Amino acid sequence: MTQPLGASSLTTSPQPPALRGPSARRPRRRRPVLVALALLVLGIAFGAAAFGSLIFPDAMTQDILASQLPPGSPGHPLGTDELGRDVLQMSVAGARSALLGPVIVALGSMACGVVLGTLAGYQRGWIDFAVSRWTDLLLALPVLLAAIVVSGVFGGGYWVTVVLLIVLFSPSDIRIVRAGVLEQSARPYIEAAQMLSLSRWRVMFRHILPNVTSLVVTNAMLNVAFALVAFSSLSFLGVGVSPGIADWGRQLTDGRAIMFVNPAAVFMPALLIVVVAVAANLVGDWIGQRLSRVGEDVR
Amino acid sequence: MTVRISELSVVGPAGVMVEPLSATVEPGATLALIGESGSGKTLTAKSLVGLLPRGFTATGAAEVGGVALPLAGGESAWRAIRGRTASLLLQDPFTSLSPVHRCGDQIAWTVEAATGSRLARSERDAVVEARLAEVKLPARAARAYPHQLSGGMRQRVAIAAALASDPQLLIADEPTTALDASNQAEILDLLRAVQVERRLSVILISHDLGVVRGRTDQVLVMREGHVVERGETASVLAAPSHPYTGALIEADPVVAAQSGTRLSPAQPVEGELVVRVMGLEKSFGTHRVLDDVSLDVSRGEILGIVGESGSGKSTLARCVAGLEHEDGGTISIDGVALAPGRASRTPDQMQIVFQDPYSSLNPMMSVGAILAEALRVAGRDASEVDGLLETVGLPAQFVRKRPAQLSGGQRQRVAIARALAPRPRLLICDESVSALDVSVQADILRLLAGLRDELGIAVMFISHDLAVVRMIADSVVVMWNGRVVERGECRDVLTAPTHEYTRLLVAAALRENTAPQIGRE
């Protein structure tokens, strides 16, 4: 007897076997230890972004053209890069440009998504049509390729990249918010709000939006992770951060040349990008689960 | 083949959910488990098929036809025994069948699972056809997907699937609650007939005494995990010894319908006219939902609107409320004709109380915020929230609670308070008590009747159940296929229905028993 058949005999509802069994019935829960660790990582990273310049004020201007030292050298626990700058100091100083951009991108595309997504989902009609076709168009563009082309035309630079990524990241936010708003709009509590003749703005932003917050916030955290990787990729390709600014992506490019002299010059920024991106993902999931539980029905 | 349950109890994360209970069900006999939500009746049923939610454990012993059930056992212990001993029939035929598989396949799988061998293709069609015939469905139902069948037919398929493993015990958990009144009787009669045929033991779980009356032999009344009363169904219903059973019987609309008890005295219609609906028309595509519907509601009158799902009664309510745009006809309030849609209406003209108390309150807003918003709309001060809560019989500390922390009845009270906040001239109750337990339902009906007496508002009370409507309505309108087929004083319509469809509704309301008695067939 196979599993699905065995399962179907117990009730009148033969369901796909994947939904059955003891392991499937357990709600997916993130272990608190992992979340605590991820929060710690994010805390340190954002601390470094905020106060890094106070701890190591001269990360970029030190020892220019001194020798290239391997990890474990006296005074330089992670060694120095090809220009003789301390890798540890560079990594701390690089946190600011590596994190500031992604956070602005996530917030910016979240704002776009909330406004356009809510309008499209609640008002429907031509607004919905225009917004939906616009997102279709943007989703058809490969993010990195588009960023490289536009940076090439406009001469690149940090803030051009920020604006560009906001535009390119916004479709996912718009779609997610629109779907959430569509789902909520059909609920009786929205009709009850209409019975009170509340303005459409109040219905949209006071009644519907709080019910899609968990989606919005979770997606914003995921966007921080994606944008972090995108930024670093662009800097690595030389179209993001201009030379002379400490940044994890740039460190990757610069460190390649002396990879065999000082591997830490490449692996340290790479590790930081991965760890911070994973931590942002975990925290995003956790926040999403917490928020969605606030208004949860206890039937 | 007797089913014996001894000292069965269920322990959950929050403590003991079901206190030890014992029962015996003879072959061919039916045991009814009665109680409101949270009384532990569903947990008891689930423990007998090993489907308790995570964190719940069952203790005690149970045997079906001499085979002991592995109450504390794991999934593998249950898999060997479940289905062939006990089978579970669930409430909602809309979700208990897989939407992507044909009904015949779903029955065949259960047969294969129970016998442990695959059926040959030719054999399989014959087996499925026989199973469908048992529940009075034509063979072509095997080819249909669940969404192609009506609610009543779906529940028949579900019964066929539940019986496909040839169990000795069938546990039916609120098998008819999701169905229309006319379907309910058919399904219950079918279950009874099958039971007699197979000498099947049945445990029937319900909050509705109408279901239990005349169709079960023994009854257990449960409350908060305790069995408060047990005995022969007829004698318990005739002379309940526990006050809770008495209250349940009193709250039952069917009992009230049979005895003629009302929650509020019928009042002659003499107030000024509030709402006049004239020749209302509405179509969805080519389907005509409302066809020349006219009615009046006066101040202080409760007008009942009765009909089955699809009769157009909800669309009528939504047109009056402005949530739906009518195609033709006029709706006027206080003599002023209103254009279709919400834009022409103000909150103090009419408010709706919806059916589902779980989705009609914003889950992210506290009760206080919900009511304060409704008060502000009418220019009233948010400090009146406490008074409003008192009007609907809720304590002031509910202000801080969120809807998820409230029971269904409490939520419906909040929804009523919200509807009353703008001091509407007309209150529309669209199946407002249908999702509630019988005892809670009576409380809400009493509240509505009291509000009418106190505030003198006009009420349109919409329901599929004539028994419920006649408990509070002064006059009644019967709708069928988008038309008004009968109207008049509530008592007249109930005692002397003129239209054929009304006669059906009255029979359903009184739950007239057409089931074969044991041994008669």
PDB file of N, CA and C in Angstrom, chain B residues 78-145:
ATOM      1  N   TRP B  78      -1.805   3.699  13.721  1.00  0.00           N
ATOM      2  CA  TRP B  78      -3.138   4.077  13.258  1.00  0.00           C
ATOM      3  C   TRP B  78      -3.369   3.639  11.826  1.00  0.00           C
ATOM      4  N   ARG B  79      -2.328   3.761  11.000  1.00  0.00           N
ATOM      5  CA  ARG B  79      -2.525   3.499   9.579  1.00  0.00           C
ATOM      6  C   ARG B  79      -3.013   2.078   9.339  1.00  0.00           C
ATOM      7  N   ALA B  80      -2.550   1.168  10.178  1.00  0.00           N
ATOM      8  CA  ALA B  80      -2.924  -0.229   9.987  1.00  0.00           C
ATOM      9  C   ALA B  80      -4.400  -0.469  10.302  1.00  0.00           C
ATOM     10  N   ILE B  81      -4.995   0.425  11.059  1.00  0.00           N
ATOM     11  CA  ILE B  81      -6.294   0.096  11.632  1.00  0.00           C
ATOM     12  C   ILE B  81      -7.396   1.062  11.211  1.00  0.00           C
ATOM     13  N   ARG B  82      -6.980   2.283  10.890  1.00  0.00           N
ATOM     14  CA  ARG B  82      -7.928   3.345  10.606  1.00  0.00           C
ATOM     15  C   ARG B  82      -8.671   3.042   9.301  1.00  0.00           C
ATOM     16  N   GLY B  83      -9.853   3.550   9.140  1.00  0.00           N
ATOM     17  CA  GLY B  83     -10.594   3.309   7.912  1.00  0.00           C
ATOM     18  C   GLY B  83     -11.397   2.043   8.011  1.00  0.00           C
ATOM     19  N   ARG B  84     -10.715   0.904   8.313  1.00  0.00           N
ATOM     20  CA  ARG B  84     -11.460  -0.349   8.382  1.00  0.00           C
ATOM     21  C   ARG B  84     -12.276  -0.447   9.656  1.00  0.00           C
ATOM     22  N   THR B  85     -11.826   0.270  10.719  1.00  0.00           N
ATOM     23  CA  THR B  85     -12.614   0.277  11.952  1.00  0.00           C
ATOM     24  C   THR B  85     -13.517   1.500  11.998  1.00  0.00           C
ATOM     25  N   ALA B  86     -12.875   2.683  11.949  1.00  0.00           N
ATOM     26  CA  ALA B  86     -13.651   3.909  12.073  1.00  0.00           C
ATOM     27  C   ALA B  86     -13.305   4.845  10.935  1.00  0.00           C
ATOM     28  N   SER B  87     -14.303   5.564  10.455  1.00  0.00           N
ATOM     29  CA  SER B  87     -14.108   6.497   9.365  1.00  0.00           C
ATOM     30  C   SER B  87     -14.735   7.826   9.777  1.00  0.00           C
ATOM     31  N   LEU B  88     -14.163   8.912   9.268  1.00  0.00           N
ATOM     32  CA  LEU B  88     -14.619  10.233   9.685  1.00  0.00           C
ATOM     33  C   LEU B  88     -15.262  10.965   8.511  1.00  0.00           C
ATOM     34  N   LEU B  89     -16.457  11.489   8.723  1.00  0.00           N
ATOM     35  CA  LEU B  89     -17.128  12.315   7.705  1.00  0.00           C
ATOM     36  C   LEU B  89     -17.099  13.751   8.191  1.00  0.00           C
ATOM     37  N   LEU B  90     -16.534  14.630   7.352  1.00  0.00           N
ATOM     38  CA  LEU B  90     -16.307  15.996   7.817  1.00  0.00           C
ATOM     39  C   LEU B  90     -17.453  16.923   7.448  1.00  0.00           C
ATOM     40  N   GLN B  91     -17.411  18.112   8.046  1.00  0.00           N
ATOM     41  CA  GLN B  91     -18.499  19.069   7.909  1.00  0.00           C
ATOM     42  C   GLN B  91     -18.644  19.623   6.501  1.00  0.00           C
ATOM     43  N   ASP B  92     -17.518  20.067   5.943  1.00  0.00           N
ATOM     44  CA  ASP B  92     -17.610  20.927   4.778  1.00  0.00           C
ATOM     45  C   ASP B  92     -17.298  20.191   3.487  1.00  0.00           C
ATOM     46  N   PRO B  93     -18.319  19.823   2.696  1.00  0.00           N
ATOM     47  CA  PRO B  93     -18.062  19.086   1.460  1.00  0.00           C
ATOM     48  C   PRO B  93     -17.344  19.946   0.426  1.00  0.00           C
ATOM     49  N   PHE B  94     -17.235  21.265   0.701  1.00  0.00           N
ATOM     50  CA  PHE B  94     -16.574  22.141  -0.262  1.00  0.00           C
ATOM     51  C   PHE B  94     -15.068  22.039  -0.144  1.00  0.00           C
ATOM     52  N   THR B  95     -14.577  21.633   1.035  1.00  0.00           N
ATOM     53  CA  THR B  95     -13.129  21.537   1.208  1.00  0.00           C
ATOM     54  C   THR B  95     -12.658  20.123   1.534  1.00  0.00           C
ATOM     55  N   SER B  96     -13.560  19.202   1.856  1.00  0.00           N
ATOM     56  CA  SER B  96     -13.078  17.885   2.274  1.00  0.00           C
ATOM     57  C   SER B  96     -12.796  16.967   1.082  1.00  0.00           C
ATOM     58  N   LEU B  97     -13.220  17.367  -0.105  1.00  0.00           N
ATOM     59  CA  LEU B  97     -12.855  16.597  -1.296  1.00  0.00           C
ATOM     60  C   LEU B  97     -11.726  17.325  -2.022  1.00  0.00           C
ATOM     61  N   SER B  98     -10.839  16.557  -2.641  1.00  0.00           N
ATOM     62  CA  SER B  98      -9.755  17.182  -3.392  1.00  0.00           C
ATOM     63  C   SER B  98     -10.308  17.802  -4.670  1.00  0.00           C
ATOM     64  N   PRO B  99     -10.049  19.099  -4.884  1.00  0.00           N
ATOM     65  CA  PRO B  99     -10.659  19.776  -6.032  1.00  0.00           C
ATOM     66  C   PRO B  99     -10.098  19.349  -7.389  1.00  0.00           C
ATOM     67  N   VAL B 100      -8.923  18.698  -7.399  1.00  0.00           N
ATOM     68  CA  VAL B 100      -8.287  18.410  -8.680  1.00  0.00           C
ATOM     69  C   VAL B 100      -8.422  16.955  -9.109  1.00  0.00           C
ATOM     70  N   HIS B 101      -9.175  16.161  -8.328  1.00  0.00           N
ATOM     71  CA  HIS B 101      -9.361  14.758  -8.707  1.00  0.00           C
ATOM     72  C   HIS B 101     -10.842  14.465  -8.920  1.00  0.00           C
ATOM     73  N   ARG B 102     -11.122  13.562  -9.844  1.00  0.00           N
ATOM     74  CA  ARG B 102     -12.513  13.183 -10.101  1.00  0.00           C
ATOM     75  C   ARG B 102     -13.067  12.446  -8.890  1.00  0.00           C
ATOM     76  N   CYS B 103     -14.380  12.622  -8.664  1.00  0.00           N
ATOM     77  CA  CYS B 103     -15.014  12.034  -7.483  1.00  0.00           C
ATOM     78  C   CYS B 103     -14.841  10.515  -7.454  1.00  0.00           C
ATOM     79  N   GLY B 104     -14.956   9.875  -8.635  1.00  0.00           N
ATOM     80  CA  GLY B 104     -14.824   8.419  -8.699  1.00  0.00           C
ATOM     81  C   GLY B 104     -13.441   7.970  -8.225  1.00  0.00           C
ATOM     82  N   ASP B 105     -12.406   8.710  -8.628  1.00  0.00           N
ATOM     83  CA  ASP B 105     -11.041   8.363  -8.219  1.00  0.00           C
ATOM     84  C   ASP B 105     -10.901   8.423  -6.697  1.00  0.00           C
ATOM     85  N   GLN B 106     -11.518   9.467  -6.126  1.00  0.00           N
ATOM     86  CA  GLN B 106     -11.366   9.652  -4.685  1.00  0.00           C
ATOM     87  C   GLN B 106     -12.014   8.502  -3.921  1.00  0.00           C
ATOM     88  N   ILE B 107     -13.115   7.997  -4.455  1.00  0.00           N
ATOM     89  CA  ILE B 107     -13.762   6.841  -3.816  1.00  0.00           C
ATOM     90  C   ILE B 107     -12.916   5.587  -4.036  1.00  0.00           C
ATOM     91  N   ALA B 108     -12.421   5.421  -5.283  1.00  0.00           N
ATOM     92  CA  ALA B 108     -11.652   4.211  -5.612  1.00  0.00           C
ATOM     93  C   ALA B 108     -10.388   4.107  -4.754  1.00  0.00           C
ATOM     94  N   TRP B 109      -9.710   5.237  -4.523  1.00  0.00           N
ATOM     95  CA  TRP B 109      -8.491   5.191  -3.709  1.00  0.00           C
ATOM     96  C   TRP B 109      -8.762   4.636  -2.325  1.00  0.00           C
ATOM     97  N   THR B 110      -9.912   5.077  -1.747  1.00  0.00           N
ATOM     98  CA  THR B 110     -10.228   4.629  -0.404  1.00  0.00           C
ATOM     99  C   THR B 110     -10.493   3.132  -0.400  1.00  0.00           C
ATOM    100  N   VAL B 111     -11.192   2.657  -1.440  1.00  0.00           N
ATOM    101  CA  VAL B 111     -11.434   1.222  -1.549  1.00  0.00           C
ATOM    102  C   VAL B 111     -10.095   0.488  -1.640  1.00  0.00           C
ATOM    103  N   GLU B 112      -9.204   0.991  -2.495  1.00  0.00           N
ATOM    104  CA  GLU B 112      -7.896   0.344  -2.671  1.00  0.00           C
ATOM    105  C   GLU B 112      -7.089   0.368  -1.383  1.00  0.00           C
ATOM    106  N   ALA B 113      -7.150   1.480  -0.675  1.00  0.00           N
ATOM    107  CA  ALA B 113      -6.392   1.601   0.566  1.00  0.00           C
ATOM    108  C   ALA B 113      -6.896   0.615   1.599  1.00  0.00           C
ATOM    109  N   ALA B 114      -8.229   0.427   1.638  1.00  0.00           N
ATOM    110  CA  ALA B 114      -8.806  -0.447   2.643  1.00  0.00           C
ATOM    111  C   ALA B 114      -8.522  -1.920   2.341  1.00  0.00           C
ATOM    112  N   THR B 115      -8.556  -2.274   1.036  1.00  0.00           N
ATOM    113  CA  THR B 115      -8.323  -3.669   0.700  1.00  0.00           C
ATOM    114  C   THR B 115      -6.835  -3.960   0.539  1.00  0.00           C
ATOM    115  N   GLY B 116      -6.042  -2.916   0.355  1.00  0.00           N
ATOM    116  CA  GLY B 116      -4.603  -3.101   0.225  1.00  0.00           C
ATOM    117  C   GLY B 116      -4.181  -3.579  -1.136  1.00  0.00           C
ATOM    118  N   SER B 117      -5.092  -3.592  -2.102  1.00  0.00           N
ATOM    119  CA  SER B 117      -4.692  -4.018  -3.439  1.00  0.00           C
ATOM    120  C   SER B 117      -5.288  -3.073  -4.478  1.00  0.00           C
ATOM    121  N   ARG B 118      -4.608  -2.959  -5.608  1.00  0.00           N
ATOM    122  CA  ARG B 118      -5.099  -2.080  -6.667  1.00  0.00           C
ATOM    123  C   ARG B 118      -6.241  -2.742  -7.412  1.00  0.00           C
ATOM    124  N   LEU B 119      -7.196  -1.929  -7.835  1.00  0.00           N
ATOM    125  CA  LEU B 119      -8.320  -2.441  -8.598  1.00  0.00           C
ATOM    126  C   LEU B 119      -7.982  -2.402 -10.083  1.00  0.00           C
ATOM    127  N   ALA B 120      -8.399  -3.430 -10.804  1.00  0.00           N
ATOM    128  CA  ALA B 120      -8.256  -3.389 -12.256  1.00  0.00           C
ATOM    129  C   ALA B 120      -9.225  -2.361 -12.808  1.00  0.00           C
ATOM    130  N   ARG B 121      -8.884  -1.820 -13.971  1.00  0.00           N
ATOM    131  CA  ARG B 121      -9.668  -0.712 -14.514  1.00  0.00           C
ATOM    132  C   ARG B 121     -11.163  -1.047 -14.660  1.00  0.00           C
ATOM    133  N   SER B 122     -11.432  -2.246 -15.193  1.00  0.00           N
ATOM    134  CA  SER B 122     -12.825  -2.619 -15.437  1.00  0.00           C
ATOM    135  C   SER B 122     -13.571  -2.799 -14.113  1.00  0.00           C
ATOM    136  N   GLU B 123     -12.894  -3.451 -13.199  1.00  0.00           N
ATOM    137  CA  GLU B 123     -13.450  -3.747 -11.891  1.00  0.00           C
ATOM    138  C   GLU B 123     -13.747  -2.444 -11.146  1.00  0.00           C
ATOM    139  N   ARG B 124     -12.852  -1.515 -11.321  1.00  0.00           N
ATOM    140  CA  ARG B 124     -12.871  -0.262 -10.597  1.00  0.00           C
ATOM    141  C   ARG B 124     -14.133   0.561 -10.906  1.00  0.00           C
ATOM    142  N   ASP B 125     -14.492   0.634 -12.181  1.00  0.00           N
ATOM    143  CA  ASP B 125     -15.692   1.391 -12.551  1.00  0.00           C
ATOM    144  C   ASP B 125     -16.938   0.791 -11.905  1.00  0.00           C
ATOM    145  N   ALA B 126     -16.993  -0.541 -11.892  1.00  0.00           N
ATOM    146  CA  ALA B 126     -18.151  -1.209 -11.319  1.00  0.00           C
ATOM    147  C   ALA B 126     -18.227  -0.950  -9.812  1.00  0.00           C
ATOM    148  N   VAL B 127     -17.066  -1.026  -9.156  1.00  0.00           N
ATOM    149  CA  VAL B 127     -17.039  -0.804  -7.710  1.00  0.00           C
ATOM    150  C   VAL B 127     -17.502   0.613  -7.379  1.00  0.00           C
ATOM    151  N   VAL B 128     -16.948   1.603  -8.117  1.00  0.00           N
ATOM    152  CA  VAL B 128     -17.297   3.000  -7.851  1.00  0.00           C
ATOM    153  C   VAL B 128     -18.788   3.233  -8.097  1.00  0.00           C
ATOM    154  N   GLU B 129     -19.290   2.602  -9.182  1.00  0.00           N
ATOM    155  CA  GLU B 129     -20.704   2.785  -9.500  1.00  0.00           C
ATOM    156  C   GLU B 129     -21.591   2.249  -8.379  1.00  0.00           C
ATOM    157  N   ALA B 130     -21.205   1.095  -7.839  1.00  0.00           N
ATOM    158  CA  ALA B 130     -21.982   0.510  -6.756  1.00  0.00           C
ATOM    159  C   ALA B 130     -21.950   1.419  -5.526  1.00  0.00           C
ATOM    160  N   ARG B 131     -20.760   1.965  -5.253  1.00  0.00           N
ATOM    161  CA  ARG B 131     -20.634   2.854  -4.091  1.00  0.00           C
ATOM    162  C   ARG B 131     -21.483   4.109  -4.260  1.00  0.00           C
ATOM    163  N   LEU B 132     -21.507   4.638  -5.468  1.00  0.00           N
ATOM    164  CA  LEU B 132     -22.292   5.849  -5.737  1.00  0.00           C
ATOM    165  C   LEU B 132     -23.785   5.539  -5.643  1.00  0.00           C
ATOM    166  N   ALA B 133     -24.163   4.336  -6.127  1.00  0.00           N
ATOM    167  CA  ALA B 133     -25.574   3.966  -6.083  1.00  0.00           C
ATOM    168  C   ALA B 133     -26.039   3.889  -4.633  1.00  0.00           C
ATOM    169  N   GLU B 134     -25.149   3.461  -3.746  1.00  0.00           N
ATOM    170  CA  GLU B 134     -25.516   3.340  -2.334  1.00  0.00           C
ATOM    171  C   GLU B 134     -25.934   4.698  -1.760  1.00  0.00           C
ATOM    172  N   VAL B 135     -25.270   5.779  -2.246  1.00  0.00           N
ATOM    173  CA  VAL B 135     -25.629   7.115  -1.755  1.00  0.00           C
ATOM    174  C   VAL B 135     -26.561   7.826  -2.735  1.00  0.00           C
ATOM    175  N   LYS B 136     -27.220   7.039  -3.580  1.00  0.00           N
ATOM    176  CA  LYS B 136     -28.242   7.549  -4.504  1.00  0.00           C
ATOM    177  C   LYS B 136     -27.679   8.589  -5.477  1.00  0.00           C
ATOM    178  N   LEU B 137     -26.479   8.327  -5.987  1.00  0.00           N
ATOM    179  CA  LEU B 137     -25.922   9.199  -7.019  1.00  0.00           C
ATOM    180  C   LEU B 137     -25.810   8.407  -8.313  1.00  0.00           C
ATOM    181  N   PRO B 138     -26.040   9.045  -9.465  1.00  0.00           N
ATOM    182  CA  PRO B 138     -25.902   8.351 -10.735  1.00  0.00           C
ATOM    183  C   PRO B 138     -24.432   8.049 -11.033  1.00  0.00           C
ATOM    184  N   ALA B 139     -24.183   7.063 -11.877  1.00  0.00           N
ATOM    185  CA  ALA B 139     -22.808   6.629 -12.163  1.00  0.00           C
ATOM    186  C   ALA B 139     -21.975   7.743 -12.780  1.00  0.00           C
ATOM    187  N   ARG B 140     -22.629   8.694 -13.477  1.00  0.00           N
ATOM    188  CA  ARG B 140     -21.842   9.734 -14.144  1.00  0.00           C
ATOM    189  C   ARG B 140     -21.167  10.679 -13.142  1.00  0.00           C
ATOM    190  N   ALA B 141     -21.610  10.649 -11.861  1.00  0.00           N
ATOM    191  CA  ALA B 141     -20.966  11.492 -10.844  1.00  0.00           C
ATOM    192  C   ALA B 141     -19.494  11.111 -10.676  1.00  0.00           C
ATOM    193  N   ALA B 142     -19.165   9.863 -11.046  1.00  0.00           N
ATOM    194  CA  ALA B 142     -17.779   9.409 -10.909  1.00  0.00           C
ATOM    195  C   ALA B 142     -16.835  10.216 -11.781  1.00  0.00           C
ATOM    196  N   ARG B 143     -17.352  10.688 -12.932  1.00  0.00           N
ATOM    197  CA  ARG B 143     -16.503  11.430 -13.859  1.00  0.00           C
ATOM    198  C   ARG B 143     -16.389  12.905 -13.492  1.00  0.00           C
ATOM    199  N   ALA B 144     -17.221  13.356 -12.557  1.00  0.00           N
ATOM    200  CA  ALA B 144     -17.302  14.790 -12.250  1.00  0.00           C
ATOM    201  C   ALA B 144     -16.221  15.203 -11.247  1.00  0.00           C
ATOM    202  N   TYR B 145     -15.783  16.443 -11.383  1.00  0.00           N
ATOM    203  CA  TYR B 145     -14.935  17.040 -10.355  1.00  0.00           C
ATOM    204  C   TYR B 145     -15.844  17.641  -9.288  1.00  0.00           C
TER     205      TYR B 145
END
